[in-house]
Coordinates of C-alpha atoms in Angstrom, one line a residue:
M415 CA 70.6 153.8 57.9
L416 CA 73.4 155.7 57.1
N417 CA 73.8 157.4 53.6
N418 CA 77.8 155.1 52.9
K419 CA 77.8 154.6 49.1
N420 CA 77.3 158.0 46.3
F421 CA 75.9 156.7 43.1
A422 CA 74.9 158.7 39.6
L423 CA 71.8 158.0 37.6
I424 CA 72.1 158.3 34.0
G425 CA 68.9 158.1 32.3
A426 CA 66.5 159.1 34.9
S427 CA 63.2 159.7 33.7
G428 CA 63.4 156.4 31.7
Y429 CA 60.5 153.5 33.2
I430 CA 62.8 151.4 34.2
A431 CA 64.6 154.3 36.1
P432 CA 62.5 154.4 39.5
R433 CA 63.8 150.7 40.6
H434 CA 67.3 151.6 40.8
M435 CA 66.3 155.3 42.5
K436 CA 64.6 153.1 45.2
A437 CA 67.4 150.3 44.9
I438 CA 70.0 152.9 46.3
K439 CA 67.4 154.8 48.7
D440 CA 66.4 150.7 49.5
T441 CA 70.3 149.5 50.2
G442 CA 71.3 152.4 52.2
N443 CA 72.4 154.3 49.8
N444 CA 73.0 157.9 48.3
L445 CA 72.4 160.0 45.0
V446 CA 73.9 162.5 43.8
A447 CA 73.5 163.4 40.6
A448 CA 71.1 162.0 37.6
L449 CA 71.7 162.4 33.9
D450 CA 68.2 163.2 30.8
K451 CA 67.5 164.8 28.0
N452 CA 63.9 164.6 29.6
D453 CA 63.7 166.5 32.3
S454 CA 60.3 165.2 33.1
V455 CA 62.1 163.8 36.4
G456 CA 60.1 164.6 39.8
I457 CA 59.2 160.9 40.8
I458 CA 63.0 162.3 41.9
D459 CA 61.6 164.3 44.3
S460 CA 60.3 160.9 46.1
Y461 CA 63.5 158.9 47.1
F462 CA 66.9 161.7 46.6
P463 CA 65.5 165.5 46.5
N464 CA 68.9 167.3 46.6
A465 CA 69.9 165.2 44.2
Y466 CA 71.5 167.5 40.6
F467 CA 70.1 167.2 37.6
F468 CA 71.6 168.1 34.4
T469 CA 70.2 167.6 31.1
E470 CA 73.1 168.2 29.4
F471 CA 75.6 165.3 28.7
E472 CA 78.7 167.3 29.1
R473 CA 77.5 169.1 32.0
F474 CA 77.1 166.1 33.8
E475 CA 80.6 165.5 32.9
R476 CA 82.2 168.2 34.3
F477 CA 79.9 167.5 37.6
V478 CA 81.6 164.0 38.0
D479 CA 84.9 165.2 37.5
K480 CA 85.0 168.1 39.6
Y481 CA 83.1 166.0 42.6
H482 CA 85.7 163.6 42.6
R483 CA 89.1 166.1 42.1
A484 CA 86.9 167.3 45.9
N485 CA 89.1 165.4 48.0
D486 CA 86.9 163.7 50.1
K487 CA 84.1 163.0 47.5
K488 CA 83.9 160.0 45.2
I489 CA 80.9 158.9 43.1
E490 CA 81.4 155.0 43.5
Y491 CA 78.7 153.5 40.8
V492 CA 77.9 154.9 37.7
S493 CA 73.9 153.3 36.8
I494 CA 72.9 153.5 33.9
A495 CA 69.3 152.9 32.6
T496 CA 69.5 154.9 28.9
P497 CA 68.8 153.0 25.8
N498 CA 69.8 149.9 24.9
Y499 CA 72.2 151.8 22.1
L500 CA 74.1 154.0 25.1
H501 CA 74.7 151.9 26.9
D502 CA 78.4 150.5 25.9
S503 CA 79.8 154.9 25.9
H504 CA 78.1 154.7 29.6
I505 CA 80.1 152.2 30.6
R506 CA 82.8 153.6 29.5
F507 CA 82.1 157.2 31.0
A508 CA 81.4 155.2 34.4
L509 CA 84.5 153.2 34.1
R510 CA 87.1 156.0 33.1
N511 CA 85.6 158.4 36.2
N512 CA 86.8 155.4 38.0
S513 CA 83.0 153.9 39.2
H514 CA 81.8 151.1 39.4
A515 CA 79.0 151.0 36.0
I516 CA 75.9 149.4 37.6
C517 CA 73.6 148.9 33.8
E518 CA 69.9 147.6 32.8
K519 CA 70.2 144.6 29.9
P520 CA 71.1 144.2 27.3
L521 CA 74.6 145.2 28.3
V522 CA 75.7 146.0 24.8
L523 CA 74.0 145.3 22.1
K524 CA 77.7 142.8 20.2
P525 CA 79.4 140.4 22.2
Q526 CA 82.9 142.3 20.9
N527 CA 81.7 145.1 22.7
I528 CA 81.8 143.0 26.1
D529 CA 85.5 141.9 25.4
L530 CA 86.5 145.7 24.8
L531 CA 84.6 147.0 27.6
K532 CA 87.1 144.0 29.3
I533 CA 90.1 145.5 28.8
I534 CA 89.0 148.6 30.3
E535 CA 87.9 146.7 33.7
N536 CA 91.7 146.3 33.0
E537 CA 93.0 149.2 33.2
T538 CA 90.7 151.3 35.4
G539 CA 90.3 149.0 37.8
K540 CA 86.7 149.2 38.1
K541 CA 83.2 146.4 37.8
V542 CA 80.8 146.1 34.8
Y543 CA 77.3 144.9 37.0
N544 CA 74.7 143.9 34.6
I545 CA 71.3 143.7 36.0
L546 CA 69.9 140.6 35.5
Q547 CA 67.2 140.2 37.7
L548 CA 64.9 137.2 37.1
R549 CA 68.4 134.6 38.6
L550 CA 67.4 136.1 41.7
H551 CA 64.3 135.6 42.1
K552 CA 62.9 132.5 44.0
S553 CA 61.1 130.0 41.6
I554 CA 63.2 130.3 38.9
I555 CA 66.2 129.9 41.2
E556 CA 64.2 126.6 42.6
L557 CA 63.2 125.2 39.2
K558 CA 67.1 125.6 38.6
E559 CA 68.1 123.6 41.4
K560 CA 65.8 120.7 40.7
V561 CA 67.0 121.2 37.0
L562 CA 70.2 120.2 38.3
R563 CA 69.0 117.1 40.9
E564 CA 67.3 115.8 37.8
L565 CA 70.7 116.4 35.8
E566 CA 72.4 114.3 38.1
Q567 CA 70.2 111.4 38.3
N568 CA 70.4 111.9 34.4
P569 CA 72.9 113.0 32.5
G570 CA 71.9 113.2 29.3
K571 CA 68.8 114.5 30.1
V572 CA 66.7 117.0 27.2
Y573 CA 64.0 119.4 28.6
D574 CA 61.2 120.4 26.2
V575 CA 60.3 124.1 26.9
D576 CA 57.7 126.8 25.4
L577 CA 58.6 130.5 26.5
T578 CA 55.6 133.1 25.2
Y579 CA 55.7 136.5 25.3
L580 CA 53.7 138.9 24.0
T581 CA 53.3 142.3 25.8
R582 CA 50.9 145.2 24.0
R583 CA 53.0 148.1 22.6
G584 CA 51.4 151.0 21.4
K585 CA 51.8 153.2 18.1
W586 CA 54.2 155.0 20.2
Y587 CA 57.1 152.8 19.6
F588 CA 57.8 152.0 17.2
V589 CA 58.8 155.8 16.6
S590 CA 60.7 155.8 19.5
W591 CA 64.0 154.5 19.8
K592 CA 62.6 150.8 21.2
G593 CA 61.8 150.3 17.3
D594 CA 64.6 150.9 15.3
I595 CA 66.8 148.0 15.2
S596 CA 69.8 149.7 15.3
K597 CA 69.2 151.3 19.1
S598 CA 67.4 148.5 20.3
G599 CA 68.6 145.2 18.8
G600 CA 65.2 144.4 17.5
V601 CA 62.0 142.9 19.9
A602 CA 64.2 140.1 21.0
A603 CA 66.8 142.5 22.5
N604 CA 63.8 144.5 24.0
I605 CA 61.5 141.6 25.6
G606 CA 63.7 138.8 25.5
V607 CA 66.6 138.9 26.9
H608 CA 66.4 138.5 30.2
F609 CA 63.7 135.3 29.2
F610 CA 67.2 134.5 27.7
D611 CA 69.4 134.7 29.9
M612 CA 67.6 133.0 32.8
L613 CA 66.5 129.6 30.3
T614 CA 70.3 128.9 29.3
F615 CA 71.4 129.8 33.3
I616 CA 69.0 126.7 34.4
F617 CA 69.7 124.5 31.3
G618 CA 72.6 125.8 29.7
N619 CA 75.0 127.6 26.9
V620 CA 72.9 127.6 23.6
V621 CA 73.6 124.4 21.4
E622 CA 72.2 126.2 18.4
N623 CA 70.2 129.6 17.5
I624 CA 66.6 129.0 14.2
V625 CA 64.7 132.2 13.4
H626 CA 61.7 130.6 12.1
L627 CA 59.7 134.7 12.3
K628 CA 60.9 137.8 12.4
Q629 CA 59.2 141.1 11.6
D630 CA 59.3 144.7 13.3
D631 CA 56.5 143.0 16.3
T632 CA 57.0 139.8 16.3
N633 CA 59.9 137.4 16.8
S634 CA 60.2 133.8 16.7
G635 CA 62.5 130.4 16.2
Y636 CA 64.5 127.4 17.8
L637 CA 67.5 127.8 20.5
K638 CA 69.1 124.2 21.4
L639 CA 70.3 124.5 25.0
K640 CA 73.1 122.3 26.6
N641 CA 70.1 120.3 28.0
A642 CA 66.8 121.8 26.7
N643 CA 65.3 122.4 23.2
V644 CA 63.5 125.9 23.7
R645 CA 61.7 127.1 20.7
W646 CA 60.6 130.4 22.2
F647 CA 57.7 133.5 20.5
L648 CA 57.6 137.6 21.4
S649 CA 55.5 140.2 19.8
V650 CA 54.3 143.1 21.2
N651 CA 51.2 143.0 18.4
Y652 CA 48.4 142.6 21.0
D653 CA 45.9 141.0 18.2
Y654 CA 48.5 137.5 19.0
I655 CA 48.0 137.6 22.5
P656 CA 45.2 135.2 23.5
D657 CA 41.7 135.6 23.4
N658 CA 40.7 134.6 27.0
I659 CA 43.6 136.8 28.1
K660 CA 41.7 139.4 26.4
A661 CA 38.9 138.7 27.3
I662 CA 39.9 139.1 30.6
G663 CA 41.2 142.5 30.5
Q664 CA 45.1 141.9 30.1
T665 CA 46.8 142.5 27.4
T666 CA 50.2 140.9 28.5
F667 CA 50.3 136.4 27.6
R668 CA 53.1 135.5 29.4
S669 CA 54.0 131.5 30.2
I670 CA 57.5 129.0 30.6
T671 CA 56.0 125.3 29.8
V672 CA 59.0 122.2 30.9
D673 CA 58.3 119.2 29.7
G674 CA 54.6 120.7 29.4
E675 CA 53.8 121.2 32.4
E676 CA 53.8 125.2 33.5
F677 CA 56.4 126.8 34.8
E678 CA 54.5 129.8 37.2
F679 CA 56.8 132.6 38.3
S680 CA 54.3 136.0 37.8
E681 CA 55.0 136.9 41.8
G682 CA 57.7 138.1 43.5
F683 CA 59.4 140.3 41.2
T684 CA 58.7 144.1 43.0
E685 CA 62.3 143.5 44.6
L686 CA 64.0 142.2 42.2
H687 CA 66.2 145.6 41.6
T688 CA 67.0 146.1 45.3
R689 CA 68.1 142.4 46.0
S690 CA 70.4 142.6 42.1
Y691 CA 71.5 146.0 44.3
E692 CA 72.4 145.0 47.6
E693 CA 74.3 141.4 45.5
I694 CA 76.6 144.0 43.7
L695 CA 77.4 145.9 46.7
K696 CA 78.7 142.8 48.3
G697 CA 80.6 142.3 45.4
N698 CA 78.3 139.3 44.0
G699 CA 77.1 141.1 41.4
F700 CA 76.6 139.6 38.2
G701 CA 79.1 141.1 35.3
L702 CA 80.8 140.5 31.5
D703 CA 81.1 136.6 31.4
E704 CA 78.1 135.9 33.1
A705 CA 76.0 139.1 29.6
Y706 CA 77.8 137.0 27.3
I707 CA 75.3 134.3 26.7
S708 CA 72.1 136.3 26.4
I709 CA 74.1 139.3 24.3
N710 CA 74.9 136.6 21.5
T711 CA 72.3 134.9 21.1
V712 CA 70.1 138.0 20.7
Y713 CA 72.6 139.1 17.9
D714 CA 72.7 135.4 16.3
I715 CA 68.9 136.3 15.7
Q716 CA 69.0 139.9 15.5
N717 CA 71.3 138.7 12.2
S718 CA 70.0 135.9 10.6
S719 CA 67.7 135.0 8.6
P720 CA 64.3 133.6 8.5
I721 CA 63.6 130.2 7.7
G722 CA 60.0 129.6 8.3
L723 CA 57.6 127.2 8.9
K724 CA 60.6 124.5 8.6
G725 CA 61.5 123.0 12.5
E726 CA 60.6 122.8 15.2
Y727 CA 59.6 126.4 15.7
H728 CA 56.7 127.6 17.9
P729 CA 53.1 126.6 17.4
F730 CA 52.4 130.8 17.3
C731 CA 53.9 131.3 14.3
K732 CA 50.8 129.7 12.2
K733 CA 48.9 132.4 13.3
I734 CA 50.9 134.5 10.7
L735 CA 52.7 132.2 8.6
G736 CA 49.6 129.6 8.9

């Protein structure tokens, strides 16, 4: 397939960057330039060995500007895989350089920034797309369709949902930007935002948001959605992973139950960035409006005071507060 769209990538050395490179390649497009202050980016050779690479934003910005001014050249999309607190600025850069923006989650850290980005979209005529890949997962689409069918029969039905996600992170995590809540948004934003998006995608908007536990490595709370009561627990502390999971050598535990029944969606993740790009290129990507609910949810969690073991708390809270 011939390359037909030109891309730039900001955040080329991060964990998630290769998925963006692969998605650009898989959709038959071309990576023109990449930026990262760290130069451990040899992975680019596996996808786009001819891409220009910059470690300084100023030189990258100059290249993009000059590239746009060449009569027959254009960068249609800027992909953004940088630390969370930089997303807003890099999206603005993309739009103001006449490119659409494709950004990792969380899109921004404050919901009011979405309102401001809408203004810039209108000024520039360019779009912001958020990678919300769980919405494209086959099992999640099937669950959403099942819930919609059941709600047609019983519009007042309210599901009971437990979300539990624990994944080990070493000491590096708290030294990096991820450990700085002002830069990451905290645990809920780092490892939970896509789950919150998935749950509101299926069960409707947030009616009530209560935080029971908030520590540097663990957040837990309760969400009342339009059609579900959700108890959730998120942690990067290995100690809280169930013993039976540790016994088989695993460092991640993920569980979602719906009315007491385990919802299995552990497979089918590998191509979701490519699927996201395919939809974006067809004009069907998830934009600012789709991102708003999950961003508002994690922002409220970040700015709420925990109430402890009161009300509908997740049973894992007793591991810490009991």
